[in-house]
mmCIF file of C-alpha atoms in Angstrom:
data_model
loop_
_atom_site.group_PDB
_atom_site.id
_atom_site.type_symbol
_atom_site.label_atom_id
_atom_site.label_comp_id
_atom_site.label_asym_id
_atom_site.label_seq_id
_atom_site.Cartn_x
_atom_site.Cartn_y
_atom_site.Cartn_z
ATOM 1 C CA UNK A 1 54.514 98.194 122.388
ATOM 2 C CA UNK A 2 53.671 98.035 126.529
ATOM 3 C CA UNK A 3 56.568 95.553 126.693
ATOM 4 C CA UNK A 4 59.220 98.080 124.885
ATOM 5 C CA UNK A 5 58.044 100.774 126.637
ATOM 6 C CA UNK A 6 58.611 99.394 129.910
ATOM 7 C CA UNK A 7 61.477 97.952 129.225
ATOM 8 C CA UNK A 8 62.528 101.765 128.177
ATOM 9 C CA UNK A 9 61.773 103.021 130.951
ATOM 10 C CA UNK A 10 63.431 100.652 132.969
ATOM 11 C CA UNK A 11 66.522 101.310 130.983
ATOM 12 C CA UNK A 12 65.604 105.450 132.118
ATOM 13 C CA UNK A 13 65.384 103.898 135.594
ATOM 14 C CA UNK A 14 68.740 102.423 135.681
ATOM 15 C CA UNK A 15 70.444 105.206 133.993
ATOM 16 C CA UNK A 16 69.492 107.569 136.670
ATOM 17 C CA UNK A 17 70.261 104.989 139.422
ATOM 18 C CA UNK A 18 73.834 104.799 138.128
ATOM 19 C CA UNK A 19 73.916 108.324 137.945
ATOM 20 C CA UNK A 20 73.278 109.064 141.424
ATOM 21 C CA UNK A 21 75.439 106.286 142.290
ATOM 22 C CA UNK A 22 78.333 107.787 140.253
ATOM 23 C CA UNK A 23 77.557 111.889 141.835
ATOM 24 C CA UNK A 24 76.991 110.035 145.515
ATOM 25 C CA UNK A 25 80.860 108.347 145.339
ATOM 26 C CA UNK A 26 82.227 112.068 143.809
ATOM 27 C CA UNK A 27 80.884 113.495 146.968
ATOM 28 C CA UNK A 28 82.020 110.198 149.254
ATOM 29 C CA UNK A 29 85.673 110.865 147.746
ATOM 30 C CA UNK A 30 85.756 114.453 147.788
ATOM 31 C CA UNK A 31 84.269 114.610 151.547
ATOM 32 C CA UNK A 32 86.981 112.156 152.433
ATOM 33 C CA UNK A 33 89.716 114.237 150.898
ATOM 34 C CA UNK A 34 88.497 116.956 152.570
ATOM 35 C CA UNK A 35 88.539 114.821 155.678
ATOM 36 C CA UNK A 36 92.650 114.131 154.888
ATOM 37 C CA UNK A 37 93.962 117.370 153.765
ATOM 38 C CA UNK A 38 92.498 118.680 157.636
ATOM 39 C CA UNK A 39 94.072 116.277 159.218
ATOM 40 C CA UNK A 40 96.706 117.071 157.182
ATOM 41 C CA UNK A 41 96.902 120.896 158.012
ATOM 42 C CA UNK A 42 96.436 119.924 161.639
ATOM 43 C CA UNK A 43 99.775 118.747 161.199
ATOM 44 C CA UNK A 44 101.581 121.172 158.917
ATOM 45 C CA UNK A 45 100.106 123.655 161.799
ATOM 46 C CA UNK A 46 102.223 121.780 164.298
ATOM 47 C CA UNK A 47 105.385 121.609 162.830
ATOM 48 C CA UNK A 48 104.869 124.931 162.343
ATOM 49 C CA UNK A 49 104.021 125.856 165.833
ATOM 50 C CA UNK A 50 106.746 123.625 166.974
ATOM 51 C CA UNK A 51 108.908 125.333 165.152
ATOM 52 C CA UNK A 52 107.942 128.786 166.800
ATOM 53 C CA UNK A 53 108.115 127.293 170.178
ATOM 54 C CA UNK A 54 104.007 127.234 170.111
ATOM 55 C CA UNK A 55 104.302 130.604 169.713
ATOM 56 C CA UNK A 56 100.899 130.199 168.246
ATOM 57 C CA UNK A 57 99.072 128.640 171.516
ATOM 58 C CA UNK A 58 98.878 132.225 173.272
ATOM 59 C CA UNK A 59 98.469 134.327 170.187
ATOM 60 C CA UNK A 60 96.086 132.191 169.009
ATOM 61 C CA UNK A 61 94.285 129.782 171.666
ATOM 62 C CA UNK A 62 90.847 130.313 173.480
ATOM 63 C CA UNK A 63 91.359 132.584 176.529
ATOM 64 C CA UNK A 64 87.526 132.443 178.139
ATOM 65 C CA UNK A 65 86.380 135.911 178.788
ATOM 66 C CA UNK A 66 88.873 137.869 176.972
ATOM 67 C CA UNK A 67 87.938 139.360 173.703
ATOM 68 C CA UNK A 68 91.559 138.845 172.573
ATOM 69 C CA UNK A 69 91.095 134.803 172.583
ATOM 70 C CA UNK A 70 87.827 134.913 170.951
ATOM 71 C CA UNK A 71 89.467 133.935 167.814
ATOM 72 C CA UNK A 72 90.575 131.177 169.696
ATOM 73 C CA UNK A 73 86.698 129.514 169.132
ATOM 74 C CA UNK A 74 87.500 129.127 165.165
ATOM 75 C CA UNK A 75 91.738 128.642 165.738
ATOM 76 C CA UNK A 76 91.768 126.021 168.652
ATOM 77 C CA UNK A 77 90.972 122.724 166.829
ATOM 78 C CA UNK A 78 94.004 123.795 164.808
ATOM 79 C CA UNK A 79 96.618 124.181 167.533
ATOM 80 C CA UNK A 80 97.983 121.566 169.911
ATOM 81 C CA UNK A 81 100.414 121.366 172.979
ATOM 82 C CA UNK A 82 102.855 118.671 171.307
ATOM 83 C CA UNK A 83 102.891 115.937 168.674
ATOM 84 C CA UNK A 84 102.212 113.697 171.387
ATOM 85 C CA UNK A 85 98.834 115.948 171.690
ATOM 86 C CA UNK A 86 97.977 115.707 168.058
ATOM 87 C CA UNK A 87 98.685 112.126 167.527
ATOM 88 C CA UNK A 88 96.731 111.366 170.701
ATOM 89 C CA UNK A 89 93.537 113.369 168.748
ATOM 90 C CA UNK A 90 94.742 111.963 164.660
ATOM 91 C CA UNK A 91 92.889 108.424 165.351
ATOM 92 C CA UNK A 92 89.147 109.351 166.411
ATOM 93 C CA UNK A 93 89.377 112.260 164.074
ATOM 94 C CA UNK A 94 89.704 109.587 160.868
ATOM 95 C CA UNK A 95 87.312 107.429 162.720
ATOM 96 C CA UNK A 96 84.590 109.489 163.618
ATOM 97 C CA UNK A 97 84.994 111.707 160.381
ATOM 98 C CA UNK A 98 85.393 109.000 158.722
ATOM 99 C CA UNK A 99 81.915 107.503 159.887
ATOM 100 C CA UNK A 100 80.656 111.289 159.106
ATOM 101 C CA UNK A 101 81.477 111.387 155.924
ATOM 102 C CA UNK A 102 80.458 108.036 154.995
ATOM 103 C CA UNK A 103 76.714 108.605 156.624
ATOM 104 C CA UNK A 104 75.756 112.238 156.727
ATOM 105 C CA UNK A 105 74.398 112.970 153.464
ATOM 106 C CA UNK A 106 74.324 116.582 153.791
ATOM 107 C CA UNK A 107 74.518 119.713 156.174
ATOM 108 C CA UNK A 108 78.533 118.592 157.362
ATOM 109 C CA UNK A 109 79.567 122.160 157.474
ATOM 110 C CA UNK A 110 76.230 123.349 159.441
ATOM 111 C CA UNK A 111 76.956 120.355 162.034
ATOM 112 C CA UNK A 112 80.651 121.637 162.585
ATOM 113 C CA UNK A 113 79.389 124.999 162.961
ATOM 114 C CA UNK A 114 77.532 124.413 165.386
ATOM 115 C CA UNK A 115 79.974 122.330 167.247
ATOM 116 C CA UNK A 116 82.797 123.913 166.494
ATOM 117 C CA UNK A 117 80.791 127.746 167.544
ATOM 118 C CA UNK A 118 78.534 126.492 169.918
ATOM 119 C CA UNK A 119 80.899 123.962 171.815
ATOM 120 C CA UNK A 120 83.560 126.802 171.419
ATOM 121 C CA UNK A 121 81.669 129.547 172.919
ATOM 122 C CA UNK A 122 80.898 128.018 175.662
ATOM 123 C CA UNK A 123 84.211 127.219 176.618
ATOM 124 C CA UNK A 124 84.881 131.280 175.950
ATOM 125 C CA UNK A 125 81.800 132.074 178.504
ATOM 126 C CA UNK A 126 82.136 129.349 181.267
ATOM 127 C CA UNK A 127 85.788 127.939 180.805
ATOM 128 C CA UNK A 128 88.483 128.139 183.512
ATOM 129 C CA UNK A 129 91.476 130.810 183.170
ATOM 130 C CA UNK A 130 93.922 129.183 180.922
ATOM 131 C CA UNK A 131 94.422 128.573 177.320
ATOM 132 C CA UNK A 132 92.389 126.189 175.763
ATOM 133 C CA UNK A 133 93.605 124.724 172.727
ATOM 134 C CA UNK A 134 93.313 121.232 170.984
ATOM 135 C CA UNK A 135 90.749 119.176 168.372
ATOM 136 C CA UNK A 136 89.641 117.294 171.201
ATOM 137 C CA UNK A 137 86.660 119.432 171.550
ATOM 138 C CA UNK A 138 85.405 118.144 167.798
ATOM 139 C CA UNK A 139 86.495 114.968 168.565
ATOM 140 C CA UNK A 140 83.701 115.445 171.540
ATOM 141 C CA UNK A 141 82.127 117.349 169.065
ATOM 142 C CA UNK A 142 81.278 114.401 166.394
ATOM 143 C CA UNK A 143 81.493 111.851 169.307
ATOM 144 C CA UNK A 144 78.176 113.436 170.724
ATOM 145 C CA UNK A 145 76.652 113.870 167.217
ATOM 146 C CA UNK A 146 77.268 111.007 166.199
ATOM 147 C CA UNK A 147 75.219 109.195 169.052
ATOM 148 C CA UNK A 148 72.284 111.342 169.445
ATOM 149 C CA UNK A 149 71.883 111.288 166.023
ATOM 150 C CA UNK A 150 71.641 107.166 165.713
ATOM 151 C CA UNK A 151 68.594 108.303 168.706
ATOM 152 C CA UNK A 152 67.050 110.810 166.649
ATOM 153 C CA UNK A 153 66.885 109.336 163.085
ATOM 154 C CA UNK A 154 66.525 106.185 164.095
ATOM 155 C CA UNK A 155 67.995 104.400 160.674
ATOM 156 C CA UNK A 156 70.059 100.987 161.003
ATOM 157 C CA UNK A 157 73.092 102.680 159.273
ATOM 158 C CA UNK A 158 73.048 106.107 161.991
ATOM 159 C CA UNK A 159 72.658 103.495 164.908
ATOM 160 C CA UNK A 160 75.230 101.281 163.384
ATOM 161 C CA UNK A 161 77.027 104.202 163.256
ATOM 162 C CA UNK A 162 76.516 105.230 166.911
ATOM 163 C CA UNK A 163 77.072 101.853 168.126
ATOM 164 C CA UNK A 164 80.281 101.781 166.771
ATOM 165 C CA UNK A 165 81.474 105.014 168.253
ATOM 166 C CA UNK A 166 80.117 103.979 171.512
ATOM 167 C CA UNK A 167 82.039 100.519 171.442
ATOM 168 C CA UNK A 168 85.357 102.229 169.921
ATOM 169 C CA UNK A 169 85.358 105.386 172.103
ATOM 170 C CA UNK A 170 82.945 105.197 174.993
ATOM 171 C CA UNK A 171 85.816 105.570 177.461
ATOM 172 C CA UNK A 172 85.691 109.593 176.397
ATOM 173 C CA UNK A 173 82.715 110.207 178.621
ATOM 174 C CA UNK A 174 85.522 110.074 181.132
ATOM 175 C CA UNK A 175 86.942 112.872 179.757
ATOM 176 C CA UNK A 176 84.113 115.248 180.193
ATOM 177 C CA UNK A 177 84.511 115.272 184.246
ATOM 178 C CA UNK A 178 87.399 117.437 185.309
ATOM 179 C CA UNK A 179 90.300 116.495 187.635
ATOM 180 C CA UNK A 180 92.575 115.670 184.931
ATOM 181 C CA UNK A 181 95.880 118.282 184.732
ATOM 182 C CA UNK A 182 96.230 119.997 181.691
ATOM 183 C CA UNK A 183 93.504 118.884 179.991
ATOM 184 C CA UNK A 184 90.470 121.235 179.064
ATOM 185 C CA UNK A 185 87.959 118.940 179.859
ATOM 186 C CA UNK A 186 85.449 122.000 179.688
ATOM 187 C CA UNK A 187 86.080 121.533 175.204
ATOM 188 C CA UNK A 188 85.397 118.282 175.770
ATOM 189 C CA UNK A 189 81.769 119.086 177.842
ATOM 190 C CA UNK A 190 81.046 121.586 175.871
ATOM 191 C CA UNK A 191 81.510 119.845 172.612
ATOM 192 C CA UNK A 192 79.586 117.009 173.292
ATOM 193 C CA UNK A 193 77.225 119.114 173.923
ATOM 194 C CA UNK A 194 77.093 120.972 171.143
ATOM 195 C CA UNK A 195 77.278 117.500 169.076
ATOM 196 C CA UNK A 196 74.130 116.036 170.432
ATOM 197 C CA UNK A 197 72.447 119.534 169.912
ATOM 198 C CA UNK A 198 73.617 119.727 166.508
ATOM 199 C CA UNK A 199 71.973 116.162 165.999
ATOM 200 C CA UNK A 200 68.830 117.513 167.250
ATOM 201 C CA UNK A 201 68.769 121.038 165.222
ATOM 202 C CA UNK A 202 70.046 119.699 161.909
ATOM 203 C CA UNK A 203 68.694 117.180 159.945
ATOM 204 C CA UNK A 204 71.051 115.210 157.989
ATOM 205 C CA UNK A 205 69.669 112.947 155.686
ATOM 206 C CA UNK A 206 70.955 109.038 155.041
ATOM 207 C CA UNK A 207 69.955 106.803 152.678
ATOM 208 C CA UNK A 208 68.163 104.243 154.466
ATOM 209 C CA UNK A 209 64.767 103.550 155.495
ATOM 210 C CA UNK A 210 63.803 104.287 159.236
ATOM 211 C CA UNK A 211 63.172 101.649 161.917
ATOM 212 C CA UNK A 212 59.662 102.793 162.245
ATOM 213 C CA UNK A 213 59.085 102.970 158.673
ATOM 214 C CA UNK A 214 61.049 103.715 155.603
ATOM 215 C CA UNK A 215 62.101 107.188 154.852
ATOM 216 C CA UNK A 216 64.187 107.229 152.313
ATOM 217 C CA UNK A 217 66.308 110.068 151.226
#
């Protein structure tokens, strides 16, 4: 009777396991479509823009200081200079939201709140005159995350992650100094900085134990 009732409830066991397995992947794929069909819009936006004669960069960019580019906070990940711009930003946006959505377990839209609001309001406060547009500044944005996290939680799989951005893309920190024409290398600042904040405010679970002891999601 002990025997069959273990082996029952190992049976319970491994049906749950398989379950969670089964919901994590729905969220995996879905995250990563989600992941896509942005990228994807960031492109339908340019043709569209392009089409306009980026029409949409002054109507709709981030103009520091003026309350008529305040919208630009939300609307300048969407809009670029050129396709030359965008394709320039396509790569570490897969990458690093790639590496997002295959170790942040939860709290993705709270993270690029705060970058995208945080990172973007300070480039609406302190940013030079012009019109700041471009995803670079989430690129930043997850690039800092993505670091200070692998610091903060201290799991193999966020410092995997971390090291990987750092080996891939550590050249950006260049891009956070300015001196380089036409690029608004305040977004860039300011979204790193909001990324590494983000990492500190929000706790995003992973599932794997902790290199000073196991805590497991």
């Amino acid at each position: 009777m002990l025997r069959a009732k273990t082996i029952e409830g190992a049976v319970v066991t491994s049906t749950v396991a398989n379950m969670m397995n089964r919901d994590h992947m729905r969220v995996f794929f879905g995250r990563t479509a989600a992941l896509v069909a942005f990228v994807a819009l960031l492109w339908a936006v340019q043709v569209v823009n392009w089409i306009f004669g980026y029409g949409l960069n002054p109507a709709f960019g981030l103009i520091p200081r003026h309350v008529s580019g305040l919208d630009g906070v939300i609307a300048m990940p969407l809009l670029h200079g050129s396709f030359a711009h965008l394709m320039a930003n396509t790569p570490p946006l897969l990458v690093m939201g790639g590496l997002l959505v295959a170790t942040t377990t939860r709290a993705l839209l709270a993270v690029n709140a705060v970058v995208i609001g945080l990172g973007g309001g300070l480039v609406w406060l302190f940013g030079s005159s012009a019109i700041h547009i471009g995803a670079s500044g989430l690129v930043f944005g997850w690039y800092g995350f993505l670091v200070a996290r692998g610091l903060v939680d201290r799991s193999p799989i966020t410092l995997g992650a971390a090291l990987v951005v750092g080996v891939l893309y550590g050249s950006l920190l260049w891009g956070v100094f300015p001196g380089q024409p036409s690029v608004s290398w305040e977004a860039h600042l300011f979204g790193a900085i909001a990324g590494a904040g983000a990492a500190f405010l929000i706790r995003t679970h992973v599932h794997a134990p902790r290199l000073g002891g196991v805590d497991l999601d």
